Coordinates of N, CA and C in Angstrom, one line a residue:
Chain A
X1 N 0.8 -1.2 0.0 CA 0.0 0.0 0.0 C 0.9 1.2 0.0
X2 N 0.4 2.3 -0.7 CA 1.1 3.6 -0.6 C 0.6 4.3 0.6
X3 N 1.6 4.7 1.5 CA 1.2 5.4 2.7 C 1.4 6.9 2.5
X4 N 0.4 7.6 2.9 CA 0.4 9.1 2.8 C 0.6 9.7 4.2
X5 N 1.5 10.6 4.3 CA 1.7 11.4 5.5 C 1.5 12.8 5.2
X6 N 1.0 13.6 6.3 CA 0.8 15.0 6.1 C 1.5 15.7 7.3
X7 N 1.9 17.0 7.0 CA 2.4 17.8 8.1 C 2.0 19.3 7.8
X8 N 1.7 20.0 8.9 CA 1.6 19.6 10.2 C 0.3 18.9 10.5
X9 N 0.1 18.4 11.7 CA -1.2 17.8 12.1 C -2.3 18.9 12.1
X10 N -1.9 20.1 12.6 CA -2.8 21.2 12.6 C -2.0 22.5 12.5
X11 N -2.7 23.6 12.1 CA -2.0 24.9 12.1 C -3.1 26.0 12.2
X12 N -2.7 27.1 12.8 CA -3.5 28.2 13.0 C -2.9 29.4 12.3
X13 N -3.7 30.0 11.4 CA -3.2 31.1 10.6 C -4.1 32.3 10.7
X14 N -3.5 33.5 10.7 CA -4.3 34.7 10.8 C -5.1 34.9 9.5
X15 N -6.3 35.5 9.6 CA -7.0 35.8 8.4 C -6.2 36.6 7.4
X16 N -6.2 36.3 6.1 CA -5.5 36.9 5.1 C -4.0 36.5 4.9
X17 N -3.6 35.6 5.8 CA -2.2 35.1 5.8 C -2.2 33.8 5.0
X18 N -1.0 33.3 4.7 CA -0.8 32.1 3.9 C -0.8 30.8 4.8
X19 N -1.5 29.8 4.3 CA -1.4 28.5 5.0 C -0.8 27.5 4.0
X20 N 0.1 26.7 4.6 CA 0.8 25.7 3.7 C 0.7 24.3 4.4
X21 N 0.3 23.3 3.6 CA 0.2 21.9 4.1 C 1.0 21.0 3.2
X22 N 1.8 20.2 3.8 CA 2.6 19.2 3.1 C 2.1 17.8 3.1
X23 N 2.3 17.1 2.0 CA 1.8 15.7 1.9 C 3.0 14.9 1.3
X24 N 3.3 13.8 1.8 CA 4.3 12.9 1.2 C 3.7 11.5 1.0
X25 N 4.1 10.9 -0.1 CA 3.7 9.5 -0.4 C 4.9 8.6 -0.2
X26 N 4.6 7.4 0.2 CA 5.7 6.4 0.4 C 6.4 5.9 -0.9
X27 N 5.7 6.2 -2.0 CA 6.3 5.9 -3.3 C 5.8 6.9 -4.3
X28 N 6.5 7.1 -5.4 CA 6.1 8.1 -6.4 C 4.7 7.8 -6.9
X29 N 3.9 8.9 -7.1 CA 2.6 8.8 -7.7 C 2.6 9.5 -9.0
X30 N 3.8 9.7 -9.6 CA 3.9 10.2 -10.9 C 3.9 9.1 -11.9
X31 N 2.9 9.2 -12.8 CA 2.8 8.1 -13.9 C 3.6 8.6 -15.1
X32 N 4.6 7.9 -15.4 CA 5.6 8.4 -16.4 C 5.0 8.5 -17.8
X33 N 4.0 7.6 -18.1 CA 3.5 7.6 -19.5 C 2.7 8.9 -19.9
X34 N 2.1 9.5 -18.9 CA 1.4 10.8 -19.1 C 1.9 12.0 -18.3
X35 N 2.9 11.7 -17.6 CA 3.6 12.8 -16.7 C 2.5 13.5 -15.8
X36 N 1.6 12.7 -15.3 CA 0.7 13.2 -14.3 C 0.9 12.6 -12.9
X37 N 0.7 13.5 -11.9 CA 0.8 13.1 -10.6 C -0.6 12.7 -10.1
X38 N -0.8 11.5 -9.6 CA -2.1 11.0 -9.2 C -2.4 11.4 -7.8
X39 N -2.5 12.7 -7.5 CA -2.6 13.2 -6.2 C -3.7 14.2 -6.1
X40 N -4.6 14.1 -5.1 CA -5.8 15.0 -5.0 C -5.8 15.6 -3.5
X41 N -6.4 16.7 -3.4 CA -6.7 17.3 -2.1 C -8.2 17.5 -1.9
X42 N -8.6 17.2 -0.7 CA -10.0 17.4 -0.3 C -10.1 18.3 0.9
X43 N -11.2 19.0 1.0 CA -11.5 19.9 2.2 C -12.7 19.3 2.9
X44 N -12.6 19.1 4.2 CA -13.8 18.7 4.9 C -14.1 19.6 6.0
X45 N -15.3 20.3 5.9 CA -15.8 21.1 7.0 C -16.6 20.3 8.0
X46 N -16.7 20.8 9.2 CA -17.5 20.1 10.2 C -18.9 19.7 9.7
X47 N -19.2 18.4 10.0 CA -20.5 17.8 9.7 C -20.8 17.8 8.2
X48 N -19.7 17.8 7.4 CA -19.9 17.7 5.9 C -19.0 16.6 5.3
X49 N -19.3 16.1 4.2 CA -18.4 15.2 3.5 C -17.2 15.9 2.9
X50 N -16.2 15.2 2.7 CA -15.0 15.8 2.0 C -15.5 16.3 0.6
X51 N -14.8 17.4 0.2 CA -15.0 18.1 -1.1 C -13.7 18.1 -1.9
X52 N -13.8 17.7 -3.1 CA -12.6 17.7 -4.0 C -12.2 19.1 -4.3
X53 N -11.0 19.4 -4.0 CA -10.4 20.8 -4.3 C -9.5 20.7 -5.5
X54 N -8.6 19.8 -5.5 CA -7.5 19.8 -6.5 C -7.2 18.4 -6.9
X55 N -6.9 18.2 -8.2 CA -6.6 16.9 -8.7 C -5.4 17.0 -9.6
X56 N -4.8 15.9 -10.0 CA -3.5 15.9 -10.8 C -2.5 16.8 -10.1
X57 N -2.6 16.9 -8.8 CA -1.7 17.6 -7.9 C -1.8 19.1 -8.0
X58 N -2.3 19.7 -9.1 CA -2.3 21.1 -9.2 C -3.5 21.7 -10.0
X59 N -4.4 20.9 -10.4 CA -5.6 21.3 -11.2 C -6.8 21.6 -10.2
X60 N -7.2 22.8 -10.2 CA -8.4 23.1 -9.3 C -9.7 22.6 -9.9
X61 N -10.5 22.0 -9.0 CA -11.8 21.6 -9.4 C -12.6 22.9 -9.7
X62 N -13.6 22.7 -10.6 CA -14.4 23.8 -11.0 C -15.1 24.5 -9.8
X63 N -15.0 25.8 -9.7 CA -15.7 26.5 -8.6 C -14.8 26.7 -7.4
X64 N -13.6 26.1 -7.4 CA -12.7 26.3 -6.2 C -12.0 27.6 -6.3
X65 N -12.0 28.4 -5.3 CA -11.4 29.7 -5.4 C -9.9 29.6 -5.7
X66 N -9.4 30.6 -6.4 CA -8.0 30.5 -6.9 C -7.0 30.8 -5.8
X67 N -7.4 31.1 -4.6 CA -6.5 31.2 -3.4 C -6.0 29.8 -3.0
X68 N -6.6 28.7 -3.5 CA -6.2 27.4 -3.3 C -5.3 27.0 -4.5
X69 N -4.1 26.5 -4.1 CA -3.2 26.0 -5.2 C -2.5 24.7 -4.7
X70 N -2.2 23.9 -5.6 CA -1.4 22.7 -5.3 C -0.2 22.6 -6.1
X71 N 0.9 22.0 -5.5 CA 2.2 21.9 -6.2 C 2.9 20.6 -5.8
X72 N 4.0 20.3 -6.5 CA 4.8 19.2 -6.1 C 4.7 18.1 -7.2
X73 N 5.6 17.1 -7.0 CA 5.7 16.0 -8.0 C 6.4 14.8 -7.3
X74 N 6.0 13.6 -7.8 CA 6.7 12.4 -7.3 C 6.2 12.0 -6.0
X75 N 6.9 12.4 -4.9 CA 6.5 12.0 -3.6 C 6.1 13.1 -2.6
X76 N 6.4 14.4 -3.1 CA 6.3 15.5 -2.2 C 5.3 16.6 -2.8
X77 N 4.3 16.9 -2.0 CA 3.3 17.8 -2.5 C 2.9 18.8 -1.5
X78 N 2.3 19.9 -1.9 CA 2.0 21.0 -1.1 C 0.6 21.6 -1.5
X79 N -0.2 21.9 -0.5 CA -1.4 22.6 -0.7 C -1.2 24.0 -0.1
X80 N -1.5 25.0 -0.8 CA -1.3 26.4 -0.3 C -2.6 27.2 -0.4
X81 N -3.0 27.8 0.7 CA -4.1 28.7 0.7 C -3.5 30.1 0.9
X82 N -3.5 30.9 -0.2 CA -2.7 32.1 -0.3 C -3.2 33.2 0.7
X83 N -4.4 33.3 1.0 CA -5.0 34.3 1.8 C -6.2 33.7 2.6
X84 N -5.9 33.2 3.8 CA -6.9 32.4 4.5 C -8.2 33.2 4.8
X85 N -9.3 32.6 4.5 CA -10.6 33.2 4.8 C -11.3 32.4 5.9
X86 N -12.2 33.0 6.6 CA -12.9 32.3 7.7 C -13.6 31.0 7.2
X87 N -14.1 31.0 6.0 CA -14.7 29.8 5.5 C -13.8 28.7 5.1
X88 N -12.5 28.9 5.2 CA -11.5 27.9 4.9 C -11.2 27.0 6.1
X89 N -11.7 27.3 7.3 CA -11.5 26.5 8.5 C -12.1 25.1 8.2
X90 N -11.2 24.1 8.2 CA -11.6 22.7 7.8 C -10.4 21.8 8.1
X91 N -10.6 20.5 7.8 CA -9.6 19.6 7.7 C -9.3 19.3 6.3
X92 N -8.0 19.2 5.9 CA -7.6 19.0 4.5 C -6.9 17.6 4.4
X93 N -7.3 16.9 3.4 CA -6.7 15.5 3.2 C -6.1 15.4 1.8
X94 N -5.0 14.8 1.8 CA -4.4 14.4 0.4 C -4.8 13.0 0.2
X95 N -4.9 12.6 -1.1 CA -5.2 11.2 -1.5 C -4.4 10.9 -2.7
X96 N -3.9 9.7 -2.8 CA -3.3 9.2 -4.0 C -4.2 8.3 -4.7
X97 N -4.3 8.4 -6.0 CA -5.1 7.5 -6.8 C -4.3 6.8 -7.9
X98 N -3.0 6.7 -7.6 CA -2.1 6.1 -8.5 C -2.2 4.6 -8.5
X99 N -2.4 4.0 -7.3 CA -2.5 2.5 -7.2 C -4.0 2.1 -7.2
X100 N -4.2 0.8 -7.4 CA -5.6 0.3 -7.4 C -6.2 0.4 -6.0
X101 N -5.4 0.6 -5.0 CA -5.9 0.9 -3.7 C -5.6 2.3 -3.3
X102 N -6.6 3.2 -3.5 CA -6.4 4.6 -3.1 C -6.3 4.8 -1.6
X103 N -5.4 5.7 -1.2 CA -5.2 5.9 0.2 C -5.1 7.4 0.5
X104 N -5.5 7.7 1.7 CA -5.6 9.1 2.2 C -4.5 9.4 3.2
X105 N -4.1 10.7 3.3 CA -3.4 11.2 4.4 C -4.2 11.3 5.6
X106 N -3.6 11.5 6.8 CA -4.4 11.6 8.1 C -5.1 12.9 8.3
X107 N -4.8 13.9 7.5 CA -5.5 15.1 7.6 C -4.7 16.2 8.3
X108 N -5.0 17.4 7.9 CA -4.4 18.6 8.6 C -5.5 19.6 8.9
X109 N -5.7 19.9 10.2 CA -6.7 20.8 10.6 C -6.2 22.3 10.5
X110 N -7.0 23.1 9.8 CA -6.6 24.5 9.7 C -7.6 25.4 10.4
X111 N -7.1 26.2 11.3 CA -7.9 27.1 12.1 C -7.5 28.5 12.0
X112 N -8.3 29.4 12.5 CA -7.9 30.9 12.5 C -7.2 31.2 13.8
X113 N -6.1 31.9 13.6 CA -5.3 32.4 14.8 C -6.0 33.6 15.4
Chain B
X1 N -27.4 19.1 -10.8 CA -26.2 18.6 -10.2 C -26.5 17.2 -9.5
X2 N -25.7 16.3 -9.7 CA -25.9 14.9 -9.1 C -25.9 15.0 -7.6
X3 N -26.8 14.3 -7.0 CA -26.8 14.2 -5.5 C -26.9 12.7 -5.1
X4 N -26.2 12.4 -4.0 CA -26.1 11.1 -3.5 C -26.6 11.1 -2.1
X5 N -27.4 10.0 -1.7 CA -28.0 9.9 -0.4 C -27.8 8.5 0.1
X6 N -27.1 8.3 1.2 CA -26.9 7.0 1.8 C -28.0 6.7 2.8
X7 N -28.4 5.5 2.8 CA -29.5 5.1 3.8 C -29.2 3.7 4.3
X8 N -29.7 3.4 5.5 CA -29.6 2.1 6.1 C -29.6 2.2 7.6
X9 N -29.6 1.0 8.2 CA -29.6 1.0 9.7 C -28.4 1.7 10.3
X10 N -28.7 2.4 11.4 CA -27.6 3.1 12.1 C -26.9 2.3 13.1
X11 N -27.5 1.2 13.4 CA -27.0 0.3 14.5 C -27.0 -1.1 14.0
X12 N -25.9 -1.8 14.0 CA -25.8 -3.2 13.6 C -25.1 -4.0 14.7
X13 N -25.5 -5.2 14.9 CA -25.0 -6.0 16.0 C -23.7 -6.7 15.5
X14 N -22.8 -6.9 16.4 CA -21.5 -7.6 16.0 C -21.9 -9.0 15.4
X15 N -21.1 -9.4 14.4 CA -21.2 -10.6 13.6 C -22.3 -10.5 12.5
X16 N -23.1 -9.5 12.6 CA -24.1 -9.4 11.5 C -23.6 -8.7 10.3
X17 N -24.5 -8.5 9.3 CA -24.1 -7.9 8.1 C -24.7 -6.4 8.0
X18 N -23.8 -5.5 7.7 CA -24.1 -4.1 7.4 C -24.6 -4.0 6.0
X19 N -25.8 -3.4 5.8 CA -26.3 -3.2 4.5 C -26.7 -1.7 4.3
X20 N -26.1 -1.0 3.3 CA -26.4 0.4 3.0 C -26.8 0.5 1.5
X21 N -27.5 1.5 1.3 CA -27.9 1.9 -0.1 C -27.6 3.3 -0.4
X22 N -27.1 3.6 -1.6 CA -26.8 5.0 -2.0 C -27.8 5.2 -3.2
X23 N -28.6 6.2 -3.0 CA -29.6 6.6 -4.1 C -29.1 7.8 -4.8
X24 N -29.0 7.7 -6.1 CA -28.4 8.8 -7.0 C -29.6 9.6 -7.6
X25 N -29.6 10.9 -7.5 CA -30.5 11.7 -8.2 C -29.8 12.8 -8.9
X26 N -30.5 13.4 -9.9 CA -30.0 14.5 -10.7 C -29.0 14.0 -11.8
X27 N -28.9 12.7 -12.0 CA -28.0 12.2 -13.0 C -28.1 10.8 -13.1
X28 N -27.5 10.2 -14.1 CA -27.5 8.8 -14.4 C -26.4 8.0 -13.7
X29 N -26.6 6.8 -13.4 CA -25.5 6.0 -12.9 C -24.6 5.5 -14.0
X30 N -25.1 5.6 -15.2 CA -24.3 5.0 -16.4 C -23.0 5.8 -16.6
X31 N -22.0 5.0 -17.0 CA -20.7 5.5 -17.4 C -19.9 6.1 -16.3
X32 N -20.2 5.8 -15.1 CA -19.4 6.2 -13.9 C -19.0 5.1 -13.0
X33 N -17.9 5.3 -12.2 CA -17.6 4.4 -11.1 C -18.2 5.0 -9.9
X34 N -18.7 4.1 -9.0 CA -19.4 4.5 -7.8 C -18.6 3.8 -6.6
X35 N -18.1 4.7 -5.7 CA -17.3 4.3 -4.7 C -17.9 4.3 -3.3
X36 N -17.5 3.4 -2.4 CA -17.8 3.5 -1.0 C -16.5 3.8 -0.2
X37 N -16.6 4.8 0.7 CA -15.5 5.2 1.6 C -16.1 5.3 3.0
X38 N -15.3 5.0 3.9 CA -15.7 5.1 5.3 C -14.7 6.0 6.1
X39 N -15.3 6.7 7.1 CA -14.5 7.6 7.9 C -14.7 7.2 9.4
X40 N -13.6 6.8 10.0 CA -13.6 6.3 11.4 C -13.8 7.5 12.4
X41 N -14.2 7.1 13.6 CA -14.4 8.2 14.6 C -13.1 9.1 14.8
X42 N -12.0 8.6 14.6 CA -10.7 9.4 14.7 C -10.5 10.2 13.5
X43 N -11.4 10.1 12.5 CA -11.4 10.9 11.2 C -10.6 10.3 10.1
X44 N -9.9 9.2 10.3 CA -9.2 8.6 9.1 C -10.2 8.1 8.1
X45 N -9.8 8.2 6.8 CA -10.6 7.8 5.7 C -10.1 6.5 5.1
X46 N -11.0 5.6 4.7 CA -10.6 4.3 4.1 C -11.5 4.0 2.9
X47 N -10.9 3.7 1.8 CA -11.6 3.3 0.6 C -12.0 1.9 0.7
X48 N -13.3 1.6 0.5 CA -13.9 0.3 0.7 C -13.9 -0.5 -0.7
X49 N -14.3 0.2 -1.7 CA -14.3 -0.4 -3.0 C -15.2 0.4 -4.0
X50 N -15.3 -0.1 -5.2 CA -16.2 0.6 -6.2 C -16.8 -0.3 -7.2
X51 N -17.8 0.1 -7.8 CA -18.5 -0.6 -8.8 C -18.7 0.3 -10.0
X52 N -18.5 -0.3 -11.2 CA -18.8 0.4 -12.5 C -20.3 0.1 -12.8
X53 N -20.9 1.0 -13.5 CA -22.3 0.9 -13.8 C -22.7 -0.5 -14.5
X54 N -21.7 -1.1 -15.1 CA -21.9 -2.4 -15.7 C -21.9 -3.5 -14.7
X55 N -21.4 -3.2 -13.5 CA -21.4 -4.2 -12.5 C -20.1 -4.7 -12.0
X56 N -19.0 -4.4 -12.8 CA -17.7 -4.8 -12.4 C -17.2 -4.1 -11.1
X57 N -16.5 -4.8 -10.3 CA -16.2 -4.3 -9.0 C -14.7 -4.4 -8.7
X58 N -14.2 -3.6 -7.7 CA -12.9 -3.7 -7.2 C -13.0 -3.3 -5.7
X59 N -12.3 -4.1 -4.9 CA -12.4 -3.9 -3.4 C -11.0 -3.7 -2.8
X60 N -11.1 -3.1 -1.6 CA -9.9 -3.0 -0.7 C -9.5 -4.4 -0.3
X61 N -8.3 -4.8 -0.6 CA -7.9 -6.2 -0.2 C -8.2 -6.5 1.3
X62 N -8.0 -5.5 2.1 CA -8.2 -5.8 3.6 C -9.7 -6.1 3.9
X63 N -10.6 -5.8 3.0 CA -12.0 -6.0 3.3 C -12.6 -7.0 2.3
X64 N -11.9 -7.4 1.3 CA -12.4 -8.1 0.2 C -13.2 -9.4 0.5
X65 N -12.8 -10.1 1.6 CA -13.5 -11.3 2.0 C -14.9 -11.0 2.6
X66 N -15.2 -9.7 3.0 CA -16.4 -9.4 3.7 C -17.3 -8.5 2.9
X67 N -16.8 -7.9 1.8 CA -17.6 -6.8 1.1 C -18.2 -7.3 -0.2
X68 N -19.4 -6.7 -0.4 CA -20.0 -6.8 -1.7 C -20.6 -5.5 -2.1
X69 N -20.3 -5.0 -3.3 CA -20.8 -3.7 -3.8 C -21.6 -4.1 -5.1
X70 N -22.8 -3.6 -5.2 CA -23.6 -3.9 -6.4 C -24.3 -2.6 -6.9
X71 N -24.8 -2.7 -8.1 CA -25.5 -1.5 -8.7 C -26.8 -2.0 -9.3
X72 N -27.8 -1.1 -9.1 CA -29.1 -1.4 -9.7 C -29.4 -0.1 -10.5
X73 N -29.2 -0.3 -11.8 CA -29.4 0.9 -12.7 C -30.8 1.3 -12.8
X74 N -31.8 0.3 -12.7 CA -33.2 0.7 -12.9 C -33.7 1.5 -11.7
X75 N -33.0 1.4 -10.6 CA -33.4 2.2 -9.4 C -32.4 3.4 -9.1
X76 N -31.4 3.5 -9.9 CA -30.3 4.4 -9.7 C -29.7 4.3 -8.3
X77 N -29.4 3.1 -7.9 CA -28.9 2.8 -6.6 C -27.7 2.0 -6.6
X78 N -26.8 2.2 -5.6 CA -25.6 1.4 -5.4 C -25.8 0.8 -4.0
X79 N -25.4 -0.4 -3.8 CA -25.5 -1.1 -2.5 C -24.2 -1.5 -1.9
X80 N -24.1 -1.5 -0.6 CA -22.9 -2.0 0.1 C -23.3 -3.0 1.1
X81 N -22.7 -4.2 1.1 CA -22.9 -5.2 2.2 C -21.5 -5.5 2.8
X82 N -21.5 -5.5 4.1 CA -20.2 -5.8 4.8 C -20.6 -6.8 5.9
X83 N -20.1 -8.0 5.8 CA -20.5 -9.1 6.6 C -19.6 -9.2 7.9
X84 N -20.0 -10.0 8.9 CA -19.2 -10.3 10.1 C -18.6 -9.0 10.7
X85 N -19.5 -8.0 10.9 CA -19.0 -6.7 11.4 C -18.5 -6.8 12.9
X86 N -17.6 -6.0 13.2 CA -17.1 -5.8 14.6 C -17.2 -4.3 15.0
X87 N -16.8 -4.0 16.2 CA -16.8 -2.6 16.6 C -15.9 -1.8 15.7
X88 N -14.8 -2.4 15.2 CA -13.9 -1.7 14.3 C -14.5 -1.2 13.0
X89 N -15.7 -1.7 12.7 CA -16.4 -1.2 11.5 C -17.3 0.0 11.8
X90 N -17.3 0.4 13.0 CA -18.1 1.6 13.3 C -17.4 2.8 12.6
X91 N -18.2 3.5 11.8 CA -17.7 4.6 11.0 C -18.9 5.3 10.3
X92 N -18.6 6.5 9.7 CA -19.5 7.1 8.8 C -19.2 6.6 7.4
X93 N -20.2 6.1 6.8 CA -20.0 5.5 5.4 C -20.6 6.5 4.4
X94 N -19.7 6.7 3.4 CA -20.0 7.6 2.3 C -20.0 6.9 1.0
X95 N -21.0 7.2 0.1 CA -20.8 6.9 -1.3 C -20.3 8.1 -2.1
X96 N -19.6 7.8 -3.1 CA -19.1 8.9 -3.9 C -19.0 8.5 -5.4
X97 N -19.3 9.5 -6.3 CA -19.1 9.2 -7.7 C -17.7 9.6 -8.1
X98 N -17.1 8.8 -8.9 CA -15.8 9.2 -9.4 C -15.9 10.2 -10.5
X99 N -14.8 10.9 -10.7 CA -14.7 11.9 -11.8 C -14.6 11.2 -13.1
X100 N -14.8 12.0 -14.2 CA -14.6 11.6 -15.5 C -13.1 11.3 -15.8
X101 N -12.2 11.9 -15.0 CA -10.8 11.8 -15.2 C -10.2 10.5 -14.7
X102 N -10.8 9.9 -13.7 CA -10.2 8.7 -13.1 C -11.2 8.1 -12.1
X103 N -11.2 6.7 -12.1 CA -12.3 6.0 -11.4 C -12.1 6.1 -9.9
X104 N -10.9 6.6 -9.4 CA -10.6 6.6 -8.0 C -10.5 8.1 -7.5
X105 N -10.9 9.0 -8.3 CA -10.9 10.4 -8.0 C -12.3 10.8 -7.6
X106 N -12.5 11.2 -6.4 CA -13.9 11.2 -5.8 C -14.5 12.6 -5.9
X107 N -15.4 12.8 -6.9 CA -15.8 14.1 -7.3 C -17.1 14.5 -6.5
X108 N -18.1 13.6 -6.4 CA -19.3 13.9 -5.7 C -19.5 12.9 -4.6
X109 N -19.8 13.5 -3.4 CA -20.0 12.7 -2.2 C -21.4 12.8 -1.6
X110 N -21.9 11.8 -1.1 CA -23.1 11.9 -0.3 C -22.8 12.5 1.1
X111 N -23.8 12.7 1.9 CA -23.7 13.3 3.2 C -23.1 12.3 4.2
X112 N -23.2 11.1 3.9 CA -22.7 10.0 4.8 C -23.7 9.6 5.8
X113 N -23.5 8.3 6.3 CA -24.4 7.8 7.3 C -23.6 7.1 8.3
X114 N -23.9 7.4 9.6 CA -23.1 6.8 10.7 C -23.7 5.4 11.0
X115 N -22.8 4.4 11.0 CA -23.1 3.1 11.4 C -22.3 2.7 12.6
X116 N -23.0 2.3 13.7 CA -22.4 1.9 14.9 C -22.6 0.4 15.1
X117 N -21.5 -0.3 15.4 CA -21.6 -1.7 15.6 C -21.6 -2.0 17.1
X118 N -22.7 -2.4 17.6 CA -22.8 -2.6 19.1 C -23.9 -3.6 19.4
X119 N -23.8 -4.3 20.4 CA -24.9 -5.2 20.8 C -25.9 -4.5 21.7

């Protein structure tokens, strides 16, 4: 199984400031034949299901604000919220869909400082 | 916009079979993969398996001996059965439709249903 880890476990950022979450996979999720990273990010607000934010490591889902961006390749990935808004308080999960058994990171909780 | 709604018993006894249904509205089941995912009380997420509208399935190897996922296109429903449950199967169970881009990329989610395993 591909093991996903995230850091930090939680962070508190002032409104309007940048939030950065890291995600690492235990093996590369870059598929060489199409040069795509099979890595997604989800946002989960309290009492709601996860919501797809980013896929292919850096492609925003339709309707996702452009303050959310994804970067990285291979085994190391980052989700950045460029200017934190109150509605961004949530837990963020990365997921690899490279292998036939998709796996998720443990989540990073983002709060307002 | 497609909507998914999970339903089923919220309480299941140990050793019995958990049975859930996901009803799809606002869109067709056809041409998509339909996934089941569960979220444990500690918030970790685990993929259970998926079914294509044609009926072909793929399961998490750790659950494969106990899981059955099926599709009923006439009712626009996807079903999950998990046998021989224990307390470790207590979780919120979600159904999710995969994206057009990949069968394991989870684009639309239901609200989830909490299943507690307890006598």
